[in-house]
Short mmCIF file of C-alpha atoms in Angstrom, two decimals:
data_model
loop_
_atom_site.label_atom_id
_atom_site.label_comp_id
_atom_site.label_asym_id
_atom_site.label_seq_id
_atom_site.Cartn_x
_atom_site.Cartn_y
_atom_site.Cartn_z
CA UNK T 60 -27.49 -23.48 -5.05
CA UNK T 61 -29.49 -22.65 -1.52
CA UNK T 62 -30.19 -19.04 -1.72
CA UNK T 63 -29.38 -18.51 -5.19
CA UNK T 64 -33.44 -18.00 -6.02
CA UNK T 65 -33.74 -15.12 -3.92
CA UNK T 66 -31.01 -12.79 -3.51
CA UNK T 67 -32.80 -9.99 -1.98
CA UNK T 68 -33.91 -12.28 1.10
CA UNK T 69 -29.88 -12.93 1.43
CA UNK T 70 -29.19 -9.41 1.05
CA UNK T 71 -31.17 -9.04 4.07
CA UNK T 72 -29.54 -11.48 5.76
CA UNK T 73 -25.88 -10.04 5.20
CA UNK T 74 -27.12 -6.45 6.18
CA UNK T 75 -28.42 -7.97 9.69
CA UNK T 76 -25.29 -9.75 10.38
CA UNK T 77 -23.29 -6.04 9.05
CA UNK T 78 -24.94 -4.64 11.90
CA UNK T 79 -25.10 -7.27 14.07
CA UNK T 80 -21.66 -9.46 13.58
CA UNK T 81 -21.52 -13.21 14.89
CA UNK T 82 -18.23 -12.55 15.78
CA UNK T 83 -17.83 -10.41 19.41
CA UNK T 84 -15.55 -7.71 18.57
CA UNK T 85 -12.45 -9.00 20.58
CA UNK T 86 -12.87 -12.36 18.57
CA UNK T 87 -12.80 -10.23 15.57
CA UNK T 88 -9.43 -8.37 16.90
CA UNK T 89 -8.12 -11.84 17.52
CA UNK T 90 -8.65 -13.24 14.01
CA UNK T 91 -7.53 -10.21 12.26
CA UNK T 92 -4.04 -10.05 14.49
CA UNK T 93 -4.13 -14.11 13.01
CA UNK T 94 -4.59 -12.66 9.83
CA UNK T 95 -1.89 -9.77 9.85
CA UNK T 96 0.52 -12.95 10.57
CA UNK T 97 -0.20 -14.51 8.05
CA UNK T 98 0.31 -11.97 5.33
CA UNK T 99 2.44 -9.21 7.26
CA UNK T 100 2.34 -5.92 5.62
CA UNK T 101 5.85 -5.91 3.85
CA UNK T 102 8.82 -3.60 5.24
CA UNK T 103 10.48 -1.04 3.11
CA UNK T 104 13.81 -0.18 5.21
CA UNK T 105 14.88 2.96 4.35
CA UNK T 106 18.93 2.96 5.66
CA UNK T 107 20.77 6.28 5.31
CA UNK T 108 21.91 9.14 7.48
CA UNK T 109 19.95 11.89 9.08
CA UNK T 110 18.85 14.09 5.61
CA UNK T 111 19.20 11.97 2.82
CA UNK T 112 16.42 11.84 2.08
CA UNK T 113 14.39 9.09 3.55
CA UNK T 114 11.19 10.88 4.43
CA UNK T 115 11.08 12.24 1.10
CA UNK T 116 11.22 8.77 -0.61
CA UNK T 117 7.74 7.81 1.76
CA UNK T 118 6.21 11.20 0.32
CA UNK T 119 6.10 10.66 -3.00
CA UNK T 120 5.58 6.89 -2.95
CA UNK T 121 2.90 7.71 -0.71
CA UNK T 122 1.56 11.27 -1.47
CA UNK T 123 1.53 11.43 2.22
CA UNK T 124 2.42 15.01 3.31
CA UNK T 125 5.64 15.47 5.42
CA UNK T 126 3.56 16.45 8.37
CA UNK T 127 1.50 12.78 8.32
CA UNK T 128 5.02 10.94 7.95
CA UNK T 129 6.29 13.18 10.53
CA UNK T 130 4.24 12.22 13.13
CA UNK T 131 3.15 9.12 11.54
CA UNK T 132 6.34 7.58 13.11
CA UNK T 133 6.52 5.66 16.33
CA UNK T 134 9.76 3.78 18.06
CA UNK T 135 10.07 0.30 17.22
CA UNK T 136 13.29 0.04 18.88
CA UNK T 137 15.98 1.97 20.47
CA UNK T 138 17.53 3.23 17.17
CA UNK T 139 14.65 2.54 14.79
CA UNK T 140 11.16 4.62 14.16
CA UNK T 141 8.19 2.79 11.61
CA UNK T 142 5.64 4.44 9.72
CA UNK T 143 2.26 2.54 8.71
CA UNK T 144 0.90 3.52 5.77
CA UNK T 145 -1.85 4.19 6.32
CA UNK T 146 -1.86 3.69 10.14
CA UNK T 147 -1.00 0.83 12.41
CA UNK T 148 -4.33 -0.91 12.08
CA UNK T 149 -4.62 -1.17 8.72
CA UNK T 150 -1.00 -0.69 7.45
CA UNK T 151 -0.25 -2.64 4.15
CA UNK T 152 3.27 -1.57 3.46
CA UNK T 153 5.15 0.20 6.94
CA UNK T 154 8.49 1.85 6.49
CA UNK T 155 11.67 1.52 8.90
CA UNK T 156 13.61 4.96 9.20
CA UNK T 157 16.67 3.17 11.11
CA UNK T 158 17.97 6.55 13.19
CA UNK T 159 21.76 6.86 14.21
CA UNK T 160 23.77 6.20 11.43
CA UNK T 161 26.21 9.27 11.68
CA UNK T 162 27.04 8.43 14.76
CA UNK T 163 29.76 6.14 15.14
CA UNK T 164 29.38 2.31 16.20
CA UNK T 165 25.92 2.42 15.11
CA UNK T 166 25.18 -1.73 15.58
CA UNK T 167 21.76 -2.72 13.29
CA UNK T 168 21.61 -6.20 15.16
CA UNK T 169 18.36 -5.26 16.86
CA UNK T 170 16.83 -3.42 13.95
CA UNK T 171 17.69 -6.90 11.83
CA UNK T 172 16.49 -8.60 14.56
CA UNK T 173 13.05 -6.39 14.26
CA UNK T 174 13.04 -6.74 10.92
CA UNK T 175 14.03 -10.31 10.22
CA UNK T 176 10.38 -12.07 9.78
CA UNK T 177 8.71 -9.28 7.75
CA UNK T 178 8.93 -9.41 3.74
CA UNK T 179 11.61 -6.93 3.23
CA UNK T 180 13.10 -4.68 1.23
CA UNK T 181 16.44 -2.33 2.29
CA UNK T 182 16.82 0.73 0.35
CA UNK T 183 20.01 2.80 1.03
CA UNK T 184 19.51 6.00 1.06
CA UNK T 185 22.89 8.83 0.22
CA UNK T 186 22.87 11.62 -0.96
CA UNK T 187 24.64 11.98 -5.02
CA UNK T 188 27.45 13.75 -3.52
CA UNK T 189 28.35 12.99 -0.17
CA UNK T 190 31.31 10.58 0.26
CA UNK T 191 31.33 10.14 3.95
CA UNK T 192 29.29 7.43 3.99
CA UNK T 193 31.24 4.93 5.96
CA UNK T 194 28.42 3.99 9.28
CA UNK T 195 26.03 3.33 6.30
CA UNK T 196 28.09 1.06 3.29
CA UNK T 197 29.18 -0.67 7.48
CA UNK T 198 25.64 -1.38 8.00
CA UNK T 199 24.77 -2.29 4.66
CA UNK T 200 27.82 -5.12 5.29
CA UNK T 201 26.30 -6.82 8.51
CA UNK T 202 23.09 -6.45 7.18
CA UNK T 203 23.65 -8.36 3.88
CA UNK T 204 26.07 -11.15 5.64
CA UNK T 205 23.44 -11.54 7.73
CA UNK T 206 20.68 -11.69 5.25
CA UNK T 207 22.68 -11.93 1.43
CA UNK T 208 19.03 -12.49 -0.21
CA UNK T 209 17.18 -9.62 1.04
CA UNK T 210 17.64 -7.84 -2.11
CA UNK T 211 19.11 -3.66 -1.81
CA UNK T 212 18.53 -0.85 -3.84
CA UNK T 213 20.97 2.05 -3.26
CA UNK T 214 18.46 5.54 -4.10
CA UNK T 215 21.22 8.41 -4.73
CA UNK T 216 19.18 11.49 -4.12
CA UNK T 217 19.42 15.06 -4.66
CA UNK T 218 20.90 15.53 -8.22
CA UNK T 219 21.15 18.96 -8.30
CA UNK T 220 23.49 19.64 -5.63
CA UNK T 221 25.86 18.27 -8.66
CA UNK T 222 24.50 20.96 -11.48
CA UNK T 223 27.47 23.64 -12.05
CA UNK T 224 24.88 25.87 -11.21
CA UNK T 225 21.44 26.10 -9.60
CA UNK T 226 19.68 27.55 -12.63
CA UNK T 227 20.24 23.74 -14.36
CA UNK T 228 16.78 22.36 -15.33
CA UNK T 229 17.38 18.23 -14.41
CA UNK T 230 18.03 16.24 -17.81
CA UNK T 231 15.37 14.76 -20.37
CA UNK T 232 14.77 12.09 -20.80
CA UNK T 233 15.75 10.50 -17.54
CA UNK T 234 19.71 9.94 -17.92
CA UNK T 235 19.87 6.62 -15.79
CA UNK T 236 17.92 4.07 -16.91
CA UNK T 237 18.80 0.09 -17.31
CA UNK T 238 21.93 1.26 -14.79
CA UNK T 239 24.02 3.51 -17.01
CA UNK T 240 25.30 7.18 -16.61
CA UNK T 241 24.87 9.20 -19.75
CA UNK T 242 27.45 11.23 -20.98
CA UNK T 243 25.09 14.48 -20.30
CA UNK T 244 25.19 14.08 -16.59
CA UNK T 245 27.82 17.09 -15.88
CA UNK T 246 31.52 15.64 -14.73
CA UNK T 247 31.30 16.43 -11.17
CA UNK T 248 28.07 14.70 -10.21
CA UNK T 249 29.27 11.53 -12.75
CA UNK T 250 32.12 11.60 -10.52
CA UNK T 251 30.56 11.23 -7.69
CA UNK T 252 27.45 8.59 -8.29
CA UNK T 253 30.55 6.40 -10.30
CA UNK T 254 32.76 6.38 -6.47
CA UNK T 255 29.61 5.97 -4.38
CA UNK T 256 28.85 2.62 -6.82
CA UNK T 257 32.35 1.74 -5.98
CA UNK T 258 32.04 1.66 -2.51
CA UNK T 259 29.07 -0.77 -2.53
CA UNK T 260 31.00 -3.24 -4.69
CA UNK T 261 30.72 -6.68 -3.63
CA UNK T 262 27.17 -5.65 -2.20
CA UNK T 263 24.38 -7.11 -4.87
CA UNK T 264 22.61 -3.88 -5.39
CA UNK T 265 20.47 -1.62 -7.60
CA UNK T 266 21.42 1.55 -8.04
CA UNK T 267 18.64 4.27 -8.71
CA UNK T 268 19.68 8.46 -8.98
CA UNK T 269 16.94 10.26 -7.75
CA UNK T 270 15.35 13.76 -7.14
CA UNK T 271 12.10 14.37 -5.19
CA UNK T 272 12.35 18.22 -3.68
CA UNK T 273 9.07 20.82 -3.34
CA UNK T 274 7.45 22.78 -5.84
CA UNK T 275 8.89 25.91 -4.81
CA UNK T 276 12.75 24.43 -5.34
CA UNK T 277 12.15 25.27 -9.25
CA UNK T 278 12.86 21.42 -10.38
CA UNK T 279 10.27 19.53 -12.77
CA UNK T 280 9.31 17.23 -12.00
CA UNK T 281 9.65 17.59 -8.47
CA UNK T 282 9.40 13.33 -8.18
CA UNK T 283 12.57 13.09 -10.70
CA UNK T 284 13.14 9.79 -11.01
CA UNK T 285 10.53 8.11 -9.49
CA UNK T 286 9.35 5.88 -12.26
CA UNK T 287 12.79 3.67 -11.95
CA UNK T 288 12.20 4.08 -8.28
CA UNK T 289 9.16 2.15 -8.99
CA UNK T 290 10.73 -0.28 -11.62
CA UNK T 291 13.26 -1.11 -9.12
CA UNK T 292 10.39 -1.41 -6.48
CA UNK T 293 8.81 -3.76 -8.53
CA UNK T 294 11.29 -5.98 -9.79
CA UNK T 295 12.54 -6.46 -6.04
CA UNK T 296 9.25 -6.74 -4.83
CA UNK T 297 6.03 -7.63 -6.76
CA UNK T 298 3.75 -7.34 -4.23
CA UNK T 299 1.53 -5.18 -6.48
CA UNK T 300 1.73 -2.14 -4.01
CA UNK T 301 2.67 0.16 -6.63
CA UNK T 302 -1.28 0.00 -7.60
CA UNK T 303 -2.33 0.11 -4.52
CA UNK T 304 -0.35 3.12 -4.10
CA UNK T 305 -1.05 4.98 -6.94
CA UNK T 306 -4.24 5.00 -6.43
CA UNK T 307 -4.71 6.47 -3.32
CA UNK T 308 -2.49 9.27 -4.92
CA UNK T 309 -4.51 9.32 -8.66
CA UNK T 310 -7.98 9.41 -5.81
CA UNK T 311 -6.35 12.95 -4.43
CA UNK T 312 -5.72 14.03 -7.73
CA UNK T 313 -9.74 14.63 -7.98
CA UNK T 314 -9.61 16.47 -5.04
CA UNK T 315 -12.01 13.45 -3.21
CA UNK T 316 -10.42 13.88 0.06
CA UNK T 317 -12.91 11.36 1.41
CA UNK T 318 -12.36 8.62 -0.67
CA UNK T 319 -8.69 9.05 -0.64
CA UNK T 320 -9.28 9.03 3.26
CA UNK T 321 -10.90 5.78 2.89
CA UNK T 322 -8.77 3.99 0.27
CA UNK T 323 -6.23 2.79 2.31
CA UNK T 324 -9.12 1.07 4.69
CA UNK T 325 -10.57 -0.61 1.37
CA UNK T 326 -7.10 -1.88 0.96
CA UNK T 327 -6.43 -3.71 4.03
CA UNK T 328 -9.92 -4.34 5.31
CA UNK T 329 -10.30 -6.46 1.57
CA UNK T 330 -7.09 -8.16 1.86
CA UNK T 331 -8.37 -9.16 5.37
CA UNK T 332 -11.33 -10.66 4.20
CA UNK T 333 -9.40 -12.56 1.07
CA UNK T 334 -7.08 -14.45 3.59
CA UNK T 335 -10.00 -14.74 6.06
CA UNK T 336 -12.00 -16.43 3.24
CA UNK T 337 -9.25 -19.03 3.12
CA UNK T 338 -10.14 -20.67 6.55
CA UNK T 339 -11.19 -24.14 5.73
CA UNK T 340 -14.77 -24.26 7.77
CA UNK T 341 -17.19 -21.96 5.49
CA UNK T 342 -19.36 -21.27 8.47
CA UNK T 343 -16.27 -19.59 10.92
CA UNK T 344 -14.99 -17.81 7.18
CA UNK T 345 -18.28 -16.25 5.90
CA UNK T 346 -19.09 -14.85 9.12
CA UNK T 347 -15.09 -13.51 9.66
CA UNK T 348 -15.88 -12.03 6.11
CA UNK T 349 -18.79 -10.32 7.13
CA UNK T 350 -17.66 -8.79 10.25
CA UNK T 351 -14.02 -7.24 8.68
CA UNK T 352 -16.65 -5.90 5.78
CA UNK T 353 -19.05 -4.18 8.50
CA UNK T 354 -15.57 -2.63 10.08
CA UNK T 355 -14.63 -1.35 6.94
CA UNK T 356 -18.56 0.24 6.23
CA UNK T 357 -18.47 1.48 9.79
CA UNK T 358 -14.70 3.21 8.94
CA UNK T 359 -16.28 4.71 5.29
CA UNK T 360 -18.82 5.84 7.32
CA UNK T 361 -17.33 7.46 9.79
CA UNK T 362 -14.29 8.85 7.28
CA UNK T 363 -17.39 10.53 5.30
CA UNK T 364 -19.22 11.71 8.75
CA UNK T 365 -22.35 10.19 7.43
CA UNK T 366 -24.44 7.87 9.45
CA UNK T 367 -24.01 3.82 7.91
CA UNK T 368 -27.64 2.66 7.50
CA UNK T 369 -29.22 -0.51 6.40
CA UNK T 370 -31.38 1.66 3.92
CA UNK T 371 -27.98 2.41 2.28
CA UNK T 372 -26.54 -0.77 2.07
CA UNK T 373 -29.86 -2.86 0.94
CA UNK T 374 -29.69 0.14 -1.55
CA UNK T 375 -26.76 -0.94 -2.64
CA UNK T 376 -26.87 -5.00 -2.68
CA UNK T 377 -30.80 -4.17 -4.08
CA UNK T 378 -28.86 -2.31 -6.90
CA UNK T 379 -25.98 -4.80 -7.78
CA UNK T 380 -28.01 -7.52 -7.93
CA UNK T 381 -27.56 -11.52 -8.55
CA UNK T 382 -27.81 -10.87 -12.42
CA UNK T 383 -23.84 -8.52 -12.02
CA UNK T 384 -22.76 -10.95 -9.63
CA UNK T 385 -23.13 -13.57 -11.85
CA UNK T 386 -21.66 -11.74 -14.80
CA UNK T 387 -18.40 -11.35 -13.20
CA UNK T 388 -17.68 -15.08 -13.25
CA UNK T 389 -20.85 -17.15 -13.21
CA UNK T 390 -21.61 -20.08 -10.24
CA UNK T 391 -17.89 -20.32 -9.57
CA UNK T 392 -18.39 -16.02 -8.37
CA UNK T 393 -21.22 -16.57 -6.78
CA UNK T 394 -19.62 -19.33 -4.11
CA UNK T 395 -17.27 -16.79 -2.76
CA UNK T 396 -19.49 -14.14 -2.37
CA UNK T 397 -20.69 -14.14 1.59
CA UNK T 398 -23.83 -12.37 0.76
CA UNK T 399 -25.85 -15.66 -1.23
CA UNK T 400 -26.23 -18.01 2.27
CA UNK T 401 -24.33 -19.40 4.57
CA UNK T 402 -24.23 -22.61 2.72
CA UNK T 403 -21.38 -21.68 0.53
CA UNK T 404 -17.33 -22.40 0.32
CA UNK T 405 -14.78 -19.08 0.26
CA UNK T 406 -12.06 -21.34 0.56
CA UNK T 407 -11.92 -21.28 -3.14
CA UNK T 408 -10.52 -18.60 -4.03
CA UNK T 409 -9.40 -15.28 -1.52
CA UNK T 410 -8.94 -12.71 -4.38
CA UNK T 411 -12.82 -12.90 -5.17
CA UNK T 412 -13.74 -12.12 -1.97
CA UNK T 413 -10.89 -9.35 -1.65
CA UNK T 414 -12.40 -7.80 -5.38
CA UNK T 415 -16.19 -7.98 -3.62
CA UNK T 416 -14.93 -6.34 -1.07
CA UNK T 417 -12.78 -3.81 -2.13
CA UNK T 418 -15.82 -3.06 -5.30
CA UNK T 419 -18.44 -2.54 -2.39
CA UNK T 420 -15.91 -0.23 -0.11
CA UNK T 421 -15.88 2.01 -2.95
CA UNK T 422 -19.55 1.77 -3.98
CA UNK T 423 -19.96 2.35 -0.18
CA UNK T 424 -17.93 5.30 -1.10
CA UNK T 425 -19.96 6.87 -3.90
CA UNK T 426 -23.19 6.18 -2.36
CA UNK T 427 -21.91 8.77 0.15
CA UNK T 428 -20.37 11.31 -1.83
CA UNK T 429 -23.44 11.13 -4.35
CA UNK T 430 -25.14 12.03 -0.81
CA UNK T 431 -23.04 14.87 0.59
CA UNK T 432 -23.70 16.48 -3.23
CA UNK T 433 -27.40 15.99 -2.32
CA UNK T 434 -27.46 14.32 -6.29
CA UNK T 435 -29.73 11.81 -6.82
CA UNK T 436 -28.38 7.94 -6.58
CA UNK T 437 -29.71 5.63 -9.75
CA UNK T 438 -29.20 1.64 -9.05
CA UNK T 439 -27.52 1.72 -12.66
CA UNK T 440 -24.53 4.70 -11.22
CA UNK T 441 -24.61 1.95 -8.02
CA UNK T 442 -24.35 -1.26 -10.50
CA UNK T 443 -21.69 0.52 -12.75
CA UNK T 444 -19.50 1.66 -10.20
CA UNK T 445 -19.59 -1.97 -8.41
CA UNK T 446 -18.67 -3.85 -11.51
CA UNK T 447 -15.56 -1.21 -12.26
CA UNK T 448 -14.30 -1.51 -8.64
CA UNK T 449 -14.75 -5.10 -8.90
CA UNK T 450 -12.19 -5.27 -12.02
CA UNK T 451 -10.16 -2.77 -10.17
CA UNK T 452 -9.96 -4.33 -6.93
CA UNK T 453 -9.40 -8.10 -8.58
CA UNK T 454 -5.91 -6.01 -10.58
CA UNK T 455 -4.63 -3.94 -7.57
CA UNK T 456 -4.92 -7.03 -4.76
CA UNK T 457 -3.89 -10.04 -7.29
CA UNK T 458 -0.20 -10.02 -6.64
CA UNK T 459 -0.52 -9.86 -3.05
CA UNK T 460 -3.21 -12.55 -2.62
CA UNK T 461 -0.80 -14.49 -4.79
CA UNK T 462 1.95 -13.99 -1.69
CA UNK T 463 -0.97 -15.65 0.34
CA UNK T 464 -1.37 -18.47 -1.36
#
């Protein structure tokens, strides 16, 4: 195979193209738009009255702050707002929040038309003790009649409002598994939850009682029922979103704010690179993949406030080396990596290209983080990070890339 005997020369060619892409930026933007049309981010439609807990669900799922969510919503129809996570350019999940459901005469037709072409999931958000849900039920019925195959989850929120006294803690273990309501639930709350289920009779729905609160509210855990909600989401929309979003939150737990900010960009551009790799014309696909990787690397550098240099990429490339690549899948894997020559065929599996892009992005984050801390970098440490992140990226992106395939 051409190029395999001299991998460092190929790394040099790849680095040159990172800093001088063969595709003009305007054409790249056009290709990225085509890619997003082929694999649009799934839309999770949150339907419910104001103050029902929709933003709290987004906060728990994404790890975003209330301020970020509030400032991130933008109009998409006359009655709905859209929250792109992490942002409109690199979103890999979108939340649609319908406004006006407490108003008489709300007609969801326009919102349905907007979201009809999207990968779609409907989460109906109702406060557990609120029985004035006529407008919500009416909208859900209309949506269900138009799109009977859309999965529907009913999130029954603010459970603590049905507790007999403010000092009562959450019941452990979680008493609503498998759709059941345990006998330990306070009678008033139990009655209310069952009555709400009756309200949605005739519609195939999954009910998930949750209570997402703030730390100062005094309830533990603050994301009560999150595991049950994730399980319902994964069963209804098996696209690997949980792994993508939880990885983002785990980064936040170790207080690496730079890597946390960069992670969603890594996910988005890695998916784009994987889809671009499926283009049947090898030269065109390779050029597009490299241009996408260039955008990712410059985005990461911008997050860290450091300059992206040929030296930094050269150190990473030299450390990784062809031996590591070969160990990850032999000659078939090497065919999928745009670094090693212009004659390779990327169309074999976009997943590998996506995973390699993910691993390179995470390795660059590690490189910049160590640089900011003034710590020395060794080829061994870079190589180990790349190998670990390649395996993680392959698992995180697998389900979403299946959707494209």
